[in-house]
């Protein structure tokens, strides 16, 4: 370090400063490209979700709680999200797509998780009416959510505790926590998630996942009235019966 | 001279005394008279004494005559092997109502009241089977033994003919139920006591049994007093004139608990297993009601002074306490110091064969020779005619294995027993404790690990259980080449009590997902209808040919380990160059979701298309022995076990998703398929998984019916976990960890629960159910289901054969189908612990031993057959089959087997006197052999408590008073459990799976009462097999058909189930719910009574009768061989009819293995079949002690 400091010259310092300033000004004047988005629908009403793309639709979620792959908008224009009405039109016999939300891709970040939650039906709403969705952006910018970490989103109804390796963290409903656990040499990570119930902690999942240095993991706690029935094939349901309503722990990884 | 005259004058002048002589004379006469009188008196006294002595001698002669009569009657009625004896109160008298709900305690109270009304419950009855019907395989119940009373062994019945099939109920003049109206607590032996028929009886037991009041009057014994008449009395002209009386009674010592035995291994930690392996002594201290009264605390267990006790009365000198002597006396009919038993085959006749000797033969040829007694022994027993292998079940072994008339239903040719358990497997099982390098080869290496091996027709297998298997997938496109990555996983459970090692090859078949191509309109919303197979079906992900070599290195006892691909292998090592590449890939005990086997499909991605992986059908997991010498390990003869699963027949579910969703480049994670054994949490269970099915079946398969929980061989169902992950997600599918229920604080799930819970809960089935304590519980990790004979610890009890795996062996080319298929399959239907148990096979009607049920094929009740052929014909002497042994200084594991012949011949240290088919039975007696027909609740208490305070598992405490009565009656299925007894009966504790049951004193008391009730309901038992087995009788239970459920279990199990094994023992659902009979899928059991009380019935903490018989069996017998004879004789003055003298005597007589007419006298050797007089009188009784009794001794 002592050898490096004398090497600095005022000229060089000025040049670096100017470049940084120019970059800042450019950033202020040219908006970032739209963030890459993932979608998560905390919704169990029947019907798939799709984005209106050009003249067609691109399905982003075939089932509730199915976290979509990364979607990169072509611009900053709003994205219209449609839901397929599971009830065919009595006249045409077709299942109509109904717009349920408009999402404006954020420009302040490079990526985000978009959580869409239907509002409770308003008083006097007709049965089967498509609800209005609340939209929440979860910033996935690497600065706040770096590689090699696990992000914990509690979108359930109860306090949750998560253990990743030696890291244990509790998260209130609605809160987000990020931990950087240590893995074993083969990147394995023992992962446990529990929710707090009046009777104590209830373990939801006791699993093993892989956390490499060039990936990051997001886990989302949600409450599923159907118990995530769509996860199971009919033979499983036949043998085990329908799952009860409850919290479910979902995870996905971001690619390197 | 003058002086002389003067003196003479003086003398003449003295007064005359002329009466002196007379006086002298008179005196002398008086003396003489006195002398004469004295002599006369003396003579008279002497004469009287002589007369009395003569009378006494005559009375004693009459008593001895009575003894001779008694001994003769005893010899006649019980000398042959095929006789049993019982107390008179085994019968439930007319007027006593005992219904299906009557408890043992209630029955005892009713019967006590009945017998205390001056009746003779202590008389001994001699019985034999009078059913002469030949076995009819179409009507097995007609062959049930029928007890026919030969005699009540008391005076007065000598001349009445015994029961026969023609006269099943002879009318004996004197019956124990006759009321002896004159008998009261004040009666004395000098009294002539009249019965209701005004017939005289003589009291033979009273004070010695502590009879003091009406409540104890049932301990008194009277015997009919019979007249002795003479036709040679002078002056009677040959008229039969009474000259005396006699009476005799035979008391059965075998129905009492032997008091003066000690455990030679007590206090020796290195030999402690012997105390658990074989009951060394009945526990007198268990003769208590509450742990403090009775004999509790009266004796110090294993007091060396017991060995010097010769009479029951002497027990009073050992114990302590003010009431001790009274308590001992009150148990006159419950305690004995004399009982010994002959090792005879009560069912078939002849001596028992020493199976310790048979199974120790050094090779199969010698074994078969020893087993098959065609030219030697009795009766002939030709069960091993083949030089290849011989099935255990044949009509030569037991008639109950005879095929019914329509034998086509029973496997046709070659018959259902062909691929069943073999004698050679039994031999192999017995020798498993040897080293692998020994001959016969065992399974142990020098490090103490047991090495897995195949089960063949001549070898008992040893292998882990494939509890779970999975195959998960992902697709990769490299360039345009399509690769399939398969992530295989297996869970192997070691159900044994020893570490288990070995290389096992896993083959996952049946589930062959297809690589498909298509052009979906929306790749994120694909439809299976948009895809078709890519080329031929060879482009699949089946691991048919990859040899997954599971390297199990000492799986700890009872544990289940997870095996995945060894991550240390190179990519090249795990790369199959084609779908038919037969490479070997190692799997090790680790959980690593990043490992895989990759398959080059040889296919390229068609331009512009997507590929996907589409689900297949059910998954079959098979374990093969890693016997490289065979070349291809996947040959049928190398198959260890296989479990085939199917998916429910719902046509829609196969099309509902992809295993790997479509991709056009890169890698996409997918789902997979998996199976895990059913567990008791599953709904609609018709079988209790740990008893009614064999957890070690070598072929778990479905056939003939849809897969559901009722199917006896459908132990698991395959499930599919779809792979609808996002294209860019690299996380392992969370369902990969499904059903791996690891210890809470462990790192990776490399070990898992199994058995009680095989399937997890939660979204991804990765959490343990709250019913067993959730994730923090300790249940299910160590399950010790089966014992392996260990080095230095050979099997010493028939019930220990419950751990023999009776699944038979594979039939080559099984898949050929046809009759051979059924012959192979039927052995997988057997229960988990067939030997020594008595619950019926749940697919066999209770009046049958073989049955047929569509579509489940041909089934047999293995328990019934095993028990029938083993329990009377064989015994484990436990005599070492090599090396020196001296009974003078050493004891057998079955220490109660002792030589009875004089040691002066030096025979006690001569192995040639004991090593042989019959030699042990010829020269040993069983000290304290206990007659299963005993009705003594107190004796049964002592017998059931034989292992009292024998250190077991983690329980080492000894009695410290009633507040801490640990180890009152421990029973362990495993010889050396690793757990304790607390909560073992709950089924949901760790101890329930690796510990043992310890019956409390209250439970012992109840068990003894229920046992006696069962003896009364079912007895007399005419063989051990009849005692062990259930009754073949029609069902279902109703008020008139099998009302007591005799066809649903044997006597001992029925008694046990009254005490424990109840649903209330299990605290939580669904484990405490009954198995089902009628389900939406129909029924499997013959009737609803076959349901077990809980779904987990049969777990190690569930008390099976085999668990009890394991230590107790070697000292149980169906008959008694030691008897006390008490007789009375008197002399009557023929002129006055006055009794002038009385005598009482007591003799202890012992039946021996020697016939009444030995071979040296033209008779038979002990191991030969009886001929001539030996047929009628059997084996010889010897008087082993004799004493005259005073009235006070009575």
CSV table of C-alpha atoms in Angstrom, one decimal, chain B residues 91-441:
chain,number,residue,atom,x,y,z
B,91,UNK,CA,-62.2,-78.8,33.9
B,92,UNK,CA,-64.9,-76.1,34.1
B,93,UNK,CA,-67.6,-77.9,36.1
B,94,UNK,CA,-71.2,-77.9,35.2
B,95,UNK,CA,-72.9,-74.9,36.7
B,96,UNK,CA,-70.0,-72.6,36.4
B,97,UNK,CA,-70.6,-70.1,33.7
B,98,UNK,CA,-67.6,-68.7,31.9
B,99,UNK,CA,-68.4,-66.7,28.8
B,100,UNK,CA,-66.3,-64.8,26.3
B,101,UNK,CA,-66.1,-61.8,28.5
B,102,UNK,CA,-65.3,-63.5,31.7
B,103,UNK,CA,-61.9,-62.5,33.0
B,104,UNK,CA,-59.4,-64.8,34.5
B,105,UNK,CA,-59.9,-63.2,37.9
B,106,UNK,CA,-63.6,-63.7,37.7
B,107,UNK,CA,-63.2,-67.3,36.6
B,108,UNK,CA,-60.8,-67.9,39.4
B,109,UNK,CA,-63.2,-66.6,42.0
B,110,UNK,CA,-66.1,-68.7,40.7
B,111,UNK,CA,-64.0,-71.8,40.6
B,112,UNK,CA,-62.4,-71.2,44.0
B,113,UNK,CA,-65.8,-71.0,45.5
B,114,UNK,CA,-66.8,-74.2,43.8
B,115,UNK,CA,-63.8,-76.3,44.8
B,116,UNK,CA,-63.7,-75.0,48.4
B,117,UNK,CA,-67.1,-76.7,48.9
B,118,UNK,CA,-65.3,-79.8,50.0
B,119,UNK,CA,-64.3,-81.0,46.6
B,120,UNK,CA,-60.9,-82.3,45.3
B,121,UNK,CA,-59.4,-80.0,42.8
B,122,UNK,CA,-55.9,-81.4,43.5
B,123,UNK,CA,-56.6,-84.8,42.1
B,124,UNK,CA,-54.5,-85.7,39.0
B,125,UNK,CA,-56.1,-86.7,35.8
B,126,UNK,CA,-54.2,-88.7,33.2
B,127,UNK,CA,-55.2,-88.1,29.6
B,128,UNK,CA,-54.4,-89.2,26.1
B,129,UNK,CA,-55.7,-88.4,22.6
B,130,UNK,CA,-58.6,-90.6,21.8
B,131,UNK,CA,-59.3,-89.2,18.4
B,132,UNK,CA,-58.3,-92.0,16.0
B,133,UNK,CA,-59.6,-90.3,12.9
B,134,UNK,CA,-57.0,-90.2,10.2
B,135,UNK,CA,-56.0,-86.8,8.9
B,136,UNK,CA,-58.3,-85.6,6.2
B,137,UNK,CA,-56.9,-82.7,4.3
B,138,UNK,CA,-60.3,-81.5,3.4
B,139,UNK,CA,-61.5,-81.5,7.0
B,140,UNK,CA,-58.6,-80.6,9.2
B,141,UNK,CA,-60.6,-79.9,12.3
B,142,UNK,CA,-61.7,-83.5,12.4
B,143,UNK,CA,-58.2,-84.3,13.3
B,144,UNK,CA,-58.1,-82.1,16.3
B,145,UNK,CA,-56.9,-84.0,19.3
B,146,UNK,CA,-59.6,-85.1,21.7
B,147,UNK,CA,-58.5,-85.6,25.3
B,148,UNK,CA,-59.8,-88.8,26.8
B,149,UNK,CA,-59.6,-89.3,30.5
B,150,UNK,CA,-57.6,-92.4,31.5
B,151,UNK,CA,-58.2,-92.1,35.1
B,152,UNK,CA,-58.3,-89.9,38.1
B,153,UNK,CA,-55.2,-91.0,39.9
B,154,UNK,CA,-56.7,-91.8,43.3
B,155,UNK,CA,-57.7,-95.0,45.0
B,156,UNK,CA,-61.0,-96.4,44.0
B,157,UNK,CA,-60.8,-95.8,40.2
B,158,UNK,CA,-58.4,-98.6,39.5
B,159,UNK,CA,-60.8,-100.9,37.9
B,160,UNK,CA,-62.6,-98.5,35.6
B,161,UNK,CA,-61.7,-98.6,31.9
B,162,UNK,CA,-60.1,-95.6,30.4
B,163,UNK,CA,-61.7,-93.4,27.8
B,164,UNK,CA,-61.5,-94.5,24.3
B,165,UNK,CA,-62.9,-93.2,21.1
B,166,UNK,CA,-65.8,-95.6,21.6
B,167,UNK,CA,-66.3,-94.6,25.2
B,168,UNK,CA,-65.1,-91.1,25.4
B,169,UNK,CA,-66.6,-90.4,28.8
B,170,UNK,CA,-66.2,-93.4,31.2
B,171,UNK,CA,-68.0,-93.2,34.4
B,172,UNK,CA,-65.3,-93.3,37.1
B,173,UNK,CA,-66.8,-94.1,40.5
B,174,UNK,CA,-64.9,-91.3,42.2
B,175,UNK,CA,-64.7,-87.9,40.7
B,176,UNK,CA,-63.0,-84.8,41.9
B,177,UNK,CA,-66.3,-83.0,41.7
B,178,UNK,CA,-67.9,-85.3,44.3
B,179,UNK,CA,-68.7,-83.3,47.4
B,180,UNK,CA,-66.9,-84.8,50.4
B,181,UNK,CA,-69.5,-83.6,52.8
B,182,UNK,CA,-67.7,-84.6,55.9
B,183,UNK,CA,-64.6,-82.6,55.0
B,184,UNK,CA,-64.2,-79.4,57.1
B,185,UNK,CA,-61.3,-77.4,58.3
B,186,UNK,CA,-61.5,-79.3,61.5
B,187,UNK,CA,-61.2,-82.7,59.9
B,188,UNK,CA,-58.1,-84.8,60.9
B,189,UNK,CA,-56.3,-87.6,59.2
B,190,UNK,CA,-57.7,-89.9,61.8
B,191,UNK,CA,-61.2,-89.2,60.6
B,192,UNK,CA,-63.2,-91.3,58.3
B,193,UNK,CA,-64.7,-88.6,56.1
B,194,UNK,CA,-67.8,-89.4,54.2
B,195,UNK,CA,-68.8,-88.0,50.9
B,196,UNK,CA,-72.3,-87.2,49.6
B,197,UNK,CA,-72.7,-90.8,48.6
B,198,UNK,CA,-71.8,-91.9,52.1
B,199,UNK,CA,-68.5,-93.3,50.9
B,200,UNK,CA,-65.5,-93.0,53.1
B,201,UNK,CA,-62.6,-90.8,52.2
B,202,UNK,CA,-59.3,-90.3,54.0
B,203,UNK,CA,-57.6,-87.0,54.4
B,204,UNK,CA,-54.1,-87.1,52.8
B,205,UNK,CA,-53.2,-83.4,52.6
B,206,UNK,CA,-54.2,-80.9,55.1
B,207,UNK,CA,-51.6,-79.5,57.6
B,208,UNK,CA,-48.8,-79.7,55.1
B,209,UNK,CA,-50.8,-77.4,52.8
B,210,UNK,CA,-51.7,-75.0,55.6
B,211,UNK,CA,-55.4,-75.8,55.6
B,212,UNK,CA,-56.8,-73.8,58.5
B,213,UNK,CA,-60.2,-72.6,57.5
B,214,UNK,CA,-63.0,-72.8,54.9
B,215,UNK,CA,-61.2,-70.5,52.6
B,216,UNK,CA,-58.2,-72.8,52.4
B,217,UNK,CA,-60.2,-76.0,52.3
B,218,UNK,CA,-59.5,-76.4,48.6
B,219,UNK,CA,-55.9,-77.1,49.4
B,220,UNK,CA,-57.0,-80.2,51.3
B,221,UNK,CA,-57.0,-83.5,49.5
B,222,UNK,CA,-59.0,-86.6,50.3
B,223,UNK,CA,-58.8,-89.9,48.6
B,224,UNK,CA,-61.5,-92.6,48.6
B,225,UNK,CA,-60.9,-95.1,51.3
B,226,UNK,CA,-61.0,-98.6,50.0
B,227,UNK,CA,-61.7,-101.8,51.9
B,228,UNK,CA,-59.1,-104.6,52.2
B,229,UNK,CA,-60.8,-107.9,52.7
B,230,UNK,CA,-59.5,-111.3,53.4
B,231,UNK,CA,-61.1,-114.7,52.8
B,232,UNK,CA,-58.6,-116.4,55.0
B,233,UNK,CA,-59.6,-115.0,58.4
B,234,UNK,CA,-60.1,-118.0,60.7
B,235,UNK,CA,-63.6,-118.7,61.6
B,236,UNK,CA,-65.1,-116.9,58.6
B,237,UNK,CA,-65.4,-119.9,56.4
B,238,UNK,CA,-63.8,-118.1,53.5
B,239,UNK,CA,-66.1,-115.1,53.7
B,240,UNK,CA,-64.5,-111.9,52.6
B,241,UNK,CA,-63.9,-110.1,55.8
B,242,UNK,CA,-62.6,-106.6,56.2
B,243,UNK,CA,-59.1,-106.6,57.5
B,244,UNK,CA,-58.0,-103.0,56.6
B,245,UNK,CA,-58.3,-100.0,54.3
B,246,UNK,CA,-56.2,-98.1,52.0
B,247,UNK,CA,-56.3,-94.9,50.1
B,248,UNK,CA,-53.9,-93.2,47.8
B,249,UNK,CA,-53.5,-90.0,45.9
B,250,UNK,CA,-51.1,-89.0,43.2
B,251,UNK,CA,-50.1,-85.4,43.3
B,252,UNK,CA,-48.6,-83.8,40.3
B,253,UNK,CA,-45.3,-82.0,40.9
B,254,UNK,CA,-45.0,-80.9,37.3
B,255,UNK,CA,-47.8,-78.4,37.5
B,256,UNK,CA,-45.9,-76.5,40.3
B,257,UNK,CA,-43.1,-74.0,40.0
B,258,UNK,CA,-39.7,-75.4,40.9
B,259,UNK,CA,-38.5,-73.6,44.0
B,260,UNK,CA,-34.9,-74.7,44.5
B,261,UNK,CA,-33.3,-73.6,41.3
B,262,UNK,CA,-30.8,-70.8,40.9
B,263,UNK,CA,-29.4,-69.0,37.9
B,264,UNK,CA,-25.8,-70.2,37.5
B,265,UNK,CA,-25.1,-67.2,35.4
B,266,UNK,CA,-26.4,-64.5,37.7
B,267,UNK,CA,-23.8,-61.9,38.4
B,268,UNK,CA,-21.6,-62.9,35.5
B,269,UNK,CA,-21.7,-60.1,33.0
B,270,UNK,CA,-19.9,-62.1,30.4
B,271,UNK,CA,-22.6,-64.8,30.5
B,272,UNK,CA,-25.6,-62.6,31.1
B,273,UNK,CA,-27.0,-63.4,27.7
B,274,UNK,CA,-27.5,-67.0,28.9
B,275,UNK,CA,-29.8,-65.8,31.6
B,276,UNK,CA,-31.9,-64.0,28.9
B,277,UNK,CA,-31.6,-66.8,26.5
B,278,UNK,CA,-33.1,-69.5,28.7
B,279,UNK,CA,-35.1,-69.2,31.9
B,280,UNK,CA,-32.8,-70.5,34.6
B,281,UNK,CA,-35.3,-70.4,37.5
B,282,UNK,CA,-38.9,-69.6,38.2
B,283,UNK,CA,-39.0,-66.5,40.5
B,284,UNK,CA,-40.7,-67.5,43.7
B,285,UNK,CA,-40.6,-63.9,44.8
B,286,UNK,CA,-43.3,-63.2,42.1
B,287,UNK,CA,-45.8,-65.2,44.1
B,288,UNK,CA,-47.3,-62.0,45.4
B,289,UNK,CA,-50.4,-59.9,44.8
B,290,UNK,CA,-48.9,-56.5,45.3
B,291,UNK,CA,-45.2,-56.8,45.4
B,292,UNK,CA,-45.0,-56.9,49.2
B,293,UNK,CA,-47.1,-59.8,50.4
B,294,UNK,CA,-46.8,-63.5,49.7
B,295,UNK,CA,-43.3,-64.6,49.0
B,296,UNK,CA,-42.1,-61.2,47.8
B,297,UNK,CA,-39.0,-60.5,49.6
B,298,UNK,CA,-39.0,-63.8,51.5
B,299,UNK,CA,-36.1,-65.2,49.6
B,300,UNK,CA,-33.0,-63.9,48.2
B,301,UNK,CA,-33.0,-64.9,44.6
B,302,UNK,CA,-30.2,-67.3,43.7
B,303,UNK,CA,-29.4,-68.0,47.3
B,304,UNK,CA,-27.0,-70.9,47.1
B,305,UNK,CA,-28.8,-72.7,49.9
B,306,UNK,CA,-31.6,-73.4,47.5
B,307,UNK,CA,-29.5,-76.1,46.0
B,308,UNK,CA,-29.4,-78.0,49.3
B,309,UNK,CA,-33.2,-78.0,49.8
B,310,UNK,CA,-34.7,-81.5,49.4
B,311,UNK,CA,-38.3,-80.9,50.6
B,312,UNK,CA,-40.7,-78.1,50.3
B,313,UNK,CA,-40.8,-77.8,54.1
B,314,UNK,CA,-37.1,-77.0,54.2
B,315,UNK,CA,-37.8,-73.8,52.2
B,316,UNK,CA,-39.0,-72.5,55.5
B,317,UNK,CA,-35.5,-72.5,56.9
B,318,UNK,CA,-34.2,-70.3,54.2
B,319,UNK,CA,-36.6,-67.5,54.0
B,320,UNK,CA,-37.2,-64.7,56.5
B,321,UNK,CA,-40.2,-63.0,57.9
B,322,UNK,CA,-42.8,-63.8,60.5
B,323,UNK,CA,-45.3,-65.2,58.0
B,324,UNK,CA,-42.8,-66.8,55.7
B,325,UNK,CA,-43.4,-70.4,56.8
B,326,UNK,CA,-47.1,-69.9,56.6
B,327,UNK,CA,-46.8,-68.5,53.1
B,328,UNK,CA,-44.6,-71.3,51.9
B,329,UNK,CA,-47.0,-73.9,53.4
B,330,UNK,CA,-49.9,-72.2,51.8
B,331,UNK,CA,-48.3,-72.8,48.4
B,332,UNK,CA,-48.0,-76.6,48.9
B,333,UNK,CA,-49.7,-77.0,45.5
B,334,UNK,CA,-47.8,-74.3,43.8
B,335,UNK,CA,-44.2,-75.0,44.8
B,336,UNK,CA,-42.1,-78.1,44.4
B,337,UNK,CA,-38.5,-78.9,44.9
B,338,UNK,CA,-38.6,-82.2,42.9
B,339,UNK,CA,-40.0,-81.7,39.5
B,340,UNK,CA,-38.0,-82.9,36.5
B,341,UNK,CA,-39.1,-83.7,33.0
B,342,UNK,CA,-38.2,-86.3,30.4
B,343,UNK,CA,-37.5,-84.8,27.0
B,344,UNK,CA,-40.1,-86.9,25.3
B,345,UNK,CA,-42.3,-86.3,22.2
B,346,UNK,CA,-45.7,-86.3,23.8
B,347,UNK,CA,-47.4,-85.9,20.4
B,348,UNK,CA,-45.8,-88.6,18.4
B,349,UNK,CA,-44.1,-90.7,21.0
B,350,UNK,CA,-40.4,-91.4,21.4
B,351,UNK,CA,-37.7,-89.1,22.7
B,352,UNK,CA,-37.3,-85.6,21.4
B,353,UNK,CA,-34.6,-85.2,18.8
B,354,UNK,CA,-31.8,-82.9,19.7
B,355,UNK,CA,-31.9,-80.1,17.1
B,356,UNK,CA,-28.7,-78.6,18.6
B,357,UNK,CA,-27.0,-81.7,17.4
B,358,UNK,CA,-28.8,-81.9,14.1
B,359,UNK,CA,-28.2,-78.3,13.1
B,360,UNK,CA,-24.6,-78.5,14.2
B,361,UNK,CA,-23.7,-81.1,11.6
B,362,UNK,CA,-20.6,-79.9,9.7
B,363,UNK,CA,-22.1,-80.3,6.2
B,364,UNK,CA,-25.4,-80.7,4.5
B,365,UNK,CA,-25.0,-84.4,4.0
B,366,UNK,CA,-24.4,-85.1,7.6
B,367,UNK,CA,-27.3,-82.7,8.5
B,368,UNK,CA,-29.7,-84.6,6.3
B,369,UNK,CA,-28.6,-87.9,7.7
B,370,UNK,CA,-29.1,-86.6,11.2
B,371,UNK,CA,-32.5,-85.1,10.4
B,372,UNK,CA,-34.0,-88.0,8.7
B,373,UNK,CA,-34.6,-90.9,11.0
B,374,UNK,CA,-35.8,-93.7,8.8
B,375,UNK,CA,-33.8,-96.5,10.2
B,376,UNK,CA,-33.2,-95.3,13.7
B,377,UNK,CA,-35.3,-93.6,16.3
B,378,UNK,CA,-39.0,-93.5,16.7
B,379,UNK,CA,-41.1,-92.7,14.9
B,380,UNK,CA,-39.5,-92.7,11.5
B,381,UNK,CA,-39.2,-89.3,10.0
B,382,UNK,CA,-38.2,-89.1,6.4
B,383,UNK,CA,-38.2,-85.4,5.6
B,384,UNK,CA,-34.9,-84.9,3.8
B,385,UNK,CA,-34.8,-87.4,1.0
B,386,UNK,CA,-33.2,-85.1,-1.5
B,387,UNK,CA,-29.5,-84.5,-1.8
B,388,UNK,CA,-30.2,-81.0,-3.2
B,389,UNK,CA,-32.7,-79.3,-0.9
B,390,UNK,CA,-35.7,-80.3,1.1
B,391,UNK,CA,-38.7,-78.2,1.9
B,392,UNK,CA,-39.6,-78.0,5.5
B,393,UNK,CA,-43.3,-78.5,4.8
B,394,UNK,CA,-44.3,-81.8,3.6
B,395,UNK,CA,-46.8,-84.4,4.7
B,396,UNK,CA,-43.9,-86.4,6.1
B,397,UNK,CA,-43.2,-83.6,8.5
B,398,UNK,CA,-46.7,-82.6,9.5
B,399,UNK,CA,-50.0,-83.9,8.2
B,400,UNK,CA,-51.2,-80.3,8.1
B,401,UNK,CA,-49.0,-79.8,5.1
B,402,UNK,CA,-51.0,-82.3,3.1
B,403,UNK,CA,-52.6,-80.8,0.1
B,404,UNK,CA,-56.4,-80.9,0.0
B,405,UNK,CA,-58.0,-83.2,-2.4
B,406,UNK,CA,-58.2,-80.6,-5.1
B,407,UNK,CA,-54.5,-80.2,-5.1
B,408,UNK,CA,-54.6,-78.3,-8.4
B,409,UNK,CA,-55.7,-75.4,-6.3
B,410,UNK,CA,-52.5,-75.7,-4.2
B,411,UNK,CA,-50.0,-75.1,-6.9
B,412,UNK,CA,-50.6,-78.1,-9.0
B,413,UNK,CA,-47.2,-79.3,-10.0
B,414,UNK,CA,-44.9,-78.9,-8.2
B,415,UNK,CA,-47.0,-77.7,-5.3
B,416,UNK,CA,-46.9,-74.6,-3.2
B,417,UNK,CA,-44.2,-75.7,-0.8
B,418,UNK,CA,-41.6,-76.3,-3.5
B,419,UNK,CA,-39.9,-73.0,-3.2
B,420,UNK,CA,-40.6,-72.5,0.4
B,421,UNK,CA,-38.4,-72.6,3.4
B,422,UNK,CA,-36.1,-75.6,3.5
B,423,UNK,CA,-34.4,-77.6,6.1
B,424,UNK,CA,-31.1,-76.7,4.7
B,425,UNK,CA,-32.0,-73.0,5.2
B,426,UNK,CA,-32.7,-73.8,8.8
B,427,UNK,CA,-29.3,-75.4,9.1
B,428,UNK,CA,-27.7,-72.4,7.5
B,429,UNK,CA,-29.6,-70.0,9.8
B,430,UNK,CA,-28.4,-71.9,12.9
B,431,UNK,CA,-24.8,-71.6,11.7
B,432,UNK,CA,-24.9,-67.9,10.8
B,433,UNK,CA,-23.0,-67.1,13.9
B,434,UNK,CA,-19.9,-68.7,12.4
B,435,UNK,CA,-17.2,-66.8,10.6
B,436,UNK,CA,-17.5,-66.6,6.9
B,437,UNK,CA,-14.3,-68.6,6.6
B,438,UNK,CA,-15.6,-71.4,8.8
B,439,UNK,CA,-17.4,-74.5,7.8
B,440,UNK,CA,-20.3,-74.3,7.9
B,441,UNK,CA,-19.9,-70.8,6.7
